[in-house]
Structure formats: C-alpha cells, structure tokens
C-alpha cells in the first residue's frame, strides 16, 4: 500500500465515524473516490442507513469513477432488501481501477459475496487497510449481526450511540437489550449510576455466578 492509500482510508474512516449513532440498523460506512490523485467524491452512510456511502459517492463522482480508486471502510453489499442494485453492482458498473476495503462485512447480504462480484468483474481488490479501526468502528453492527443484540456499554454521554437504555417497569437488563435489538438498534448505552447500569451489574454478577 502507498502512503496516500492510508491517507484516503483514514479520511473514509473519519466520514464513517461522524455518522455513528445516526444510521441504525445499518453500519456507518465511509467512501472516498480518488481519480488521478484527486478526490472527486466522498460520502458516508446517510442518516437512517440509506443511501449507502458507496451509492452517494458514486453519484457524486459520475464519470470520474471510471479508472478511479475507491476507498471504502466496509465490504460493499452484494444484495439489497429493496431489490435495487447493490453497492457492489454499482461499483462494478462504474469500472474503477481498484477498490480498497478496510474490513469484511459479516452480514448475509455481503459476507464475501460483494468481493466475489467485484473480482469476477475484473476489479482489483485490496483488503485490510486500517482494518482494526474499521472493525472497532462498527462493533455495534457486527455484534447485532452475530447475536441479534446491540452492543452495550456504560458511558457518561450519548455521543455515537443509537439510544440510551431506559428499562421499562419490571424489565430485566436482558429483556431490555432484546427489545432494543428488535427495534434495529446496534449501539446502546446506560449512564453510570442509572437503573439500567445497576441492572447491567446484576446481570453480570448473575452470569459470573452461573459460570
């Protein structure tokens, strides 16, 4: 990888990070398109999760996407639930020179299929640039895909989170987490000293006793 590759991927990560807490149930993704060393487009996942970052950036780049380098923080989707062209299909149609991807997407609508589509279409793929940062960025989305539950932590503030956990009367921590996961949330928090934080501590203690 060239030093500029790192620079452009860090920019894509910055774009994605700014959307944390705003895009559930989708991941926060950043995309930068570079043609002949010039950034011709950049975008992040829109509020509410759509449009995807790649779709927005490709629309902005237009014909300049042909022969360009596309930096994206997460593997492009291979299928879309609404039946529209996937990000991988749109990238393939744009005919870039390279697609540089920070990390894999475990979601069933990606999970290696986006990469396979691009490779089958003759697009050069480079994987793993700043992958650890990209994985940490979307720990909430990855946790939700794996477990059906959102990522949870204690925090003094609500920045970067989808919602604060406020338990309903007589609701357990586990039930509250399941409820928030069913609502499509991926990153939730409780404030230190709150009833939800106390319920979390009790749940941890109970799990420790059972083990």
Short mmCIF file of C-alpha atoms in Angstrom, two decimals:
data_model
loop_
_atom_site.label_atom_id
_atom_site.label_comp_id
_atom_site.label_asym_id
_atom_site.label_seq_id
_atom_site.Cartn_x
_atom_site.Cartn_y
_atom_site.Cartn_z
CA UNK A 1 0.00 0.00 0.00
CA UNK A 2 1.15 3.55 -0.76
CA UNK A 3 1.15 6.29 1.92
CA UNK A 4 -1.67 8.02 0.06
CA UNK A 5 -3.78 4.88 0.37
CA UNK A 6 -3.54 5.21 4.14
CA UNK A 7 -4.43 8.88 3.97
CA UNK A 8 -7.54 8.31 1.89
CA UNK A 9 -8.71 5.38 4.00
CA UNK A 10 -8.29 7.42 7.17
CA UNK A 11 -10.49 10.05 5.57
CA UNK A 12 -13.12 7.39 4.79
CA UNK A 13 -12.97 6.21 8.41
CA UNK A 14 -13.42 9.78 9.62
CA UNK A 15 -16.50 10.19 7.45
CA UNK A 16 -17.96 6.96 8.81
CA UNK A 17 -17.15 7.81 12.43
CA UNK A 18 -19.11 11.06 12.17
CA UNK A 19 -22.26 9.03 11.39
CA UNK A 20 -22.11 6.67 14.37
CA UNK A 21 -25.41 6.70 16.21
CA UNK A 22 -27.29 8.03 13.18
CA UNK A 23 -27.51 5.10 10.74
CA UNK A 24 -29.06 2.13 12.58
CA UNK A 25 -29.87 -0.57 11.62
CA UNK A 26 -27.11 -0.23 9.01
CA UNK A 27 -23.38 0.18 9.61
CA UNK A 28 -21.64 3.55 9.44
CA UNK A 29 -19.55 3.41 6.27
CA UNK A 30 -17.27 5.96 4.64
CA UNK A 31 -16.28 6.06 0.97
CA UNK A 32 -13.71 8.20 -0.86
CA UNK A 33 -13.22 8.11 -4.63
CA UNK A 34 -9.87 9.28 -5.99
CA UNK A 35 -9.12 9.85 -9.69
CA UNK A 36 -5.52 10.63 -10.70
CA UNK A 37 -4.67 11.64 -7.15
CA UNK A 38 -7.65 13.98 -6.87
CA UNK A 39 -10.58 13.32 -4.52
CA UNK A 40 -13.56 13.54 -6.82
CA UNK A 41 -16.17 12.34 -4.33
CA UNK A 42 -16.63 11.32 -0.72
CA UNK A 43 -19.63 10.30 1.31
CA UNK A 44 -20.83 8.43 4.37
CA UNK A 45 -23.93 6.37 5.05
CA UNK A 46 -26.86 8.77 5.24
CA UNK A 47 -28.95 9.27 8.40
CA UNK A 48 -31.29 6.32 8.85
CA UNK A 49 -28.93 3.98 6.97
CA UNK A 50 -29.73 4.89 3.37
CA UNK A 51 -28.43 5.78 0.86
CA UNK A 52 -25.27 3.78 1.42
CA UNK A 53 -21.92 5.55 1.34
CA UNK A 54 -20.80 3.96 -1.93
CA UNK A 55 -24.03 4.88 -3.71
CA UNK A 56 -23.77 8.52 -2.63
CA UNK A 57 -20.08 8.79 -3.57
CA UNK A 58 -20.59 7.17 -6.98
CA UNK A 59 -23.41 9.56 -7.78
CA UNK A 60 -21.18 12.50 -6.87
CA UNK A 61 -18.21 11.17 -8.86
CA UNK A 62 -20.17 10.42 -12.01
CA UNK A 63 -17.92 9.52 -14.94
CA UNK A 64 -14.80 10.25 -12.89
CA UNK A 65 -15.33 6.95 -11.06
CA UNK A 66 -14.11 5.10 -14.17
CA UNK A 67 -10.47 4.19 -13.63
CA UNK A 68 -10.51 5.67 -10.13
CA UNK A 69 -9.51 4.19 -6.77
CA UNK A 70 -12.41 3.65 -4.38
CA UNK A 71 -11.68 3.54 -0.65
CA UNK A 72 -14.46 2.08 1.46
CA UNK A 73 -14.43 1.15 5.14
CA UNK A 74 -16.61 -1.96 4.82
CA UNK A 75 -17.12 -4.62 2.17
CA UNK A 76 -19.80 -3.39 -0.28
CA UNK A 77 -23.15 -5.14 -0.10
CA UNK A 78 -23.90 -7.78 -2.74
CA UNK A 79 -27.69 -7.73 -2.37
CA UNK A 80 -30.25 -5.22 -1.18
CA UNK A 81 -33.51 -5.95 0.56
CA UNK A 82 -35.42 -3.49 -1.64
CA UNK A 83 -34.26 -5.17 -4.87
CA UNK A 84 -32.30 -2.17 -6.11
CA UNK A 85 -28.74 -2.62 -7.45
CA UNK A 86 -26.29 -3.39 -4.66
CA UNK A 87 -23.24 -1.29 -3.90
CA UNK A 88 -21.00 -3.99 -5.40
CA UNK A 89 -23.07 -3.94 -8.60
CA UNK A 90 -22.92 -0.15 -8.79
CA UNK A 91 -19.16 -0.16 -8.26
CA UNK A 92 -18.74 -2.81 -10.94
CA UNK A 93 -20.80 -0.73 -13.38
CA UNK A 94 -18.61 2.32 -12.66
CA UNK A 95 -15.45 0.40 -13.71
CA UNK A 96 -12.91 1.72 -11.18
CA UNK A 97 -9.27 0.65 -11.33
CA UNK A 98 -9.11 -0.51 -7.69
CA UNK A 99 -11.33 -0.94 -4.68
CA UNK A 100 -9.53 -0.69 -1.34
CA UNK A 101 -11.62 -2.12 1.51
CA UNK A 102 -10.82 -1.85 5.22
CA UNK A 103 -12.69 -4.91 6.52
CA UNK A 104 -15.13 -7.68 5.67
CA UNK A 105 -18.86 -7.41 6.29
CA UNK A 106 -20.38 -10.46 8.05
CA UNK A 107 -23.94 -9.54 7.11
CA UNK A 108 -25.66 -12.20 4.94
CA UNK A 109 -26.15 -9.64 2.16
CA UNK A 110 -22.37 -9.18 1.90
CA UNK A 111 -20.26 -11.84 3.65
CA UNK A 112 -17.73 -12.22 0.84
CA UNK A 113 -20.28 -12.02 -1.95
CA UNK A 114 -19.58 -8.36 -2.60
CA UNK A 115 -15.90 -9.14 -3.03
CA UNK A 116 -16.70 -12.09 -5.28
CA UNK A 117 -18.84 -9.90 -7.56
CA UNK A 118 -16.08 -7.32 -7.93
CA UNK A 119 -13.35 -9.88 -8.52
CA UNK A 120 -15.48 -11.74 -11.07
CA UNK A 121 -15.88 -8.44 -12.90
CA UNK A 122 -12.12 -7.95 -13.08
CA UNK A 123 -11.85 -5.21 -10.43
CA UNK A 124 -8.62 -5.22 -8.41
CA UNK A 125 -9.35 -5.60 -4.70
CA UNK A 126 -7.07 -4.72 -1.79
CA UNK A 127 -8.27 -5.76 1.66
CA UNK A 128 -7.38 -4.89 5.22
CA UNK A 129 -6.04 -1.33 5.16
CA UNK A 130 -6.78 0.05 8.66
CA UNK A 131 -8.98 -2.99 9.20
CA UNK A 132 -8.72 -2.94 13.00
CA UNK A 133 -10.02 0.63 13.12
CA UNK A 134 -12.88 -0.24 10.78
CA UNK A 135 -13.87 -3.25 12.87
CA UNK A 136 -13.80 -1.21 16.07
CA UNK A 137 -15.88 1.48 14.41
CA UNK A 138 -18.70 -0.94 13.64
CA UNK A 139 -18.56 -3.17 16.71
CA UNK A 140 -22.24 -2.42 17.21
CA UNK A 141 -23.26 -3.57 13.75
CA UNK A 142 -21.07 -6.67 13.96
CA UNK A 143 -22.46 -7.55 17.39
CA UNK A 144 -26.03 -7.18 16.09
CA UNK A 145 -25.32 -9.40 13.07
CA UNK A 146 -23.73 -12.09 15.26
CA UNK A 147 -26.09 -12.10 18.25
CA UNK A 148 -29.21 -10.16 17.29
CA UNK A 149 -28.43 -7.82 20.18
CA UNK A 150 -26.92 -4.33 20.14
CA UNK A 151 -23.50 -3.55 21.55
CA UNK A 152 -23.88 -2.15 25.07
CA UNK A 153 -21.58 -0.13 27.27
CA UNK A 154 -21.65 2.39 30.10
CA UNK A 155 -20.97 5.99 29.16
CA UNK A 156 -21.24 9.48 30.56
CA UNK A 157 -22.73 10.79 27.33
CA UNK A 158 -24.81 9.63 24.39
CA UNK A 159 -22.47 10.65 21.61
CA UNK A 160 -22.05 7.98 18.92
CA UNK A 161 -24.88 5.79 20.28
CA UNK A 162 -28.23 4.92 18.75
CA UNK A 163 -30.09 5.27 22.05
CA UNK A 164 -29.87 5.25 25.82
CA UNK A 165 -31.19 2.16 27.58
CA UNK A 166 -34.17 3.12 29.74
CA UNK A 167 -35.65 -0.04 31.20
CA UNK A 168 -39.39 -0.39 31.37
CA UNK A 169 -41.05 -1.20 34.74
CA UNK A 170 -40.01 -4.67 35.92
CA UNK A 171 -37.95 -5.19 32.76
CA UNK A 172 -34.64 -7.06 33.13
CA UNK A 173 -31.42 -5.93 31.51
CA UNK A 174 -31.52 -8.90 29.12
CA UNK A 175 -35.12 -8.17 28.12
CA UNK A 176 -34.31 -4.52 27.56
CA UNK A 177 -31.37 -5.40 25.36
CA UNK A 178 -33.52 -7.78 23.30
CA UNK A 179 -36.20 -5.12 22.91
CA UNK A 180 -33.67 -2.61 21.62
CA UNK A 181 -32.16 -5.17 19.25
CA UNK A 182 -35.61 -5.97 17.86
CA UNK A 183 -36.00 -2.24 17.19
CA UNK A 184 -32.93 -2.37 14.95
CA UNK A 185 -30.55 -0.56 17.29
CA UNK A 186 -26.88 -1.51 17.15
CA UNK A 187 -25.17 0.71 19.77
CA UNK A 188 -26.80 1.50 23.12
CA UNK A 189 -25.55 2.81 26.43
CA UNK A 190 -26.54 3.42 30.02
CA UNK A 191 -25.34 6.25 32.20
CA UNK A 192 -23.21 5.43 35.22
CA UNK A 193 -25.39 5.12 38.32
CA UNK A 194 -28.64 4.74 36.39
CA UNK A 195 -31.18 1.98 36.97
CA UNK A 196 -30.09 0.41 33.69
CA UNK A 197 -26.44 0.44 34.80
CA UNK A 198 -27.42 -1.25 38.05
CA UNK A 199 -29.42 -3.86 36.13
CA UNK A 200 -26.37 -4.46 33.93
CA UNK A 201 -24.21 -5.01 37.03
CA UNK A 202 -26.73 -7.51 38.41
CA UNK A 203 -26.82 -9.37 35.09
CA UNK A 204 -23.01 -9.57 35.03
CA UNK A 205 -22.95 -10.86 38.60
CA UNK A 206 -25.57 -13.49 37.81
CA UNK A 207 -23.63 -14.68 34.76
CA UNK A 208 -20.44 -14.89 36.83
CA UNK A 209 -22.22 -16.98 39.46
CA UNK A 210 -23.62 -19.36 36.84
CA UNK A 211 -20.19 -19.88 35.27
#
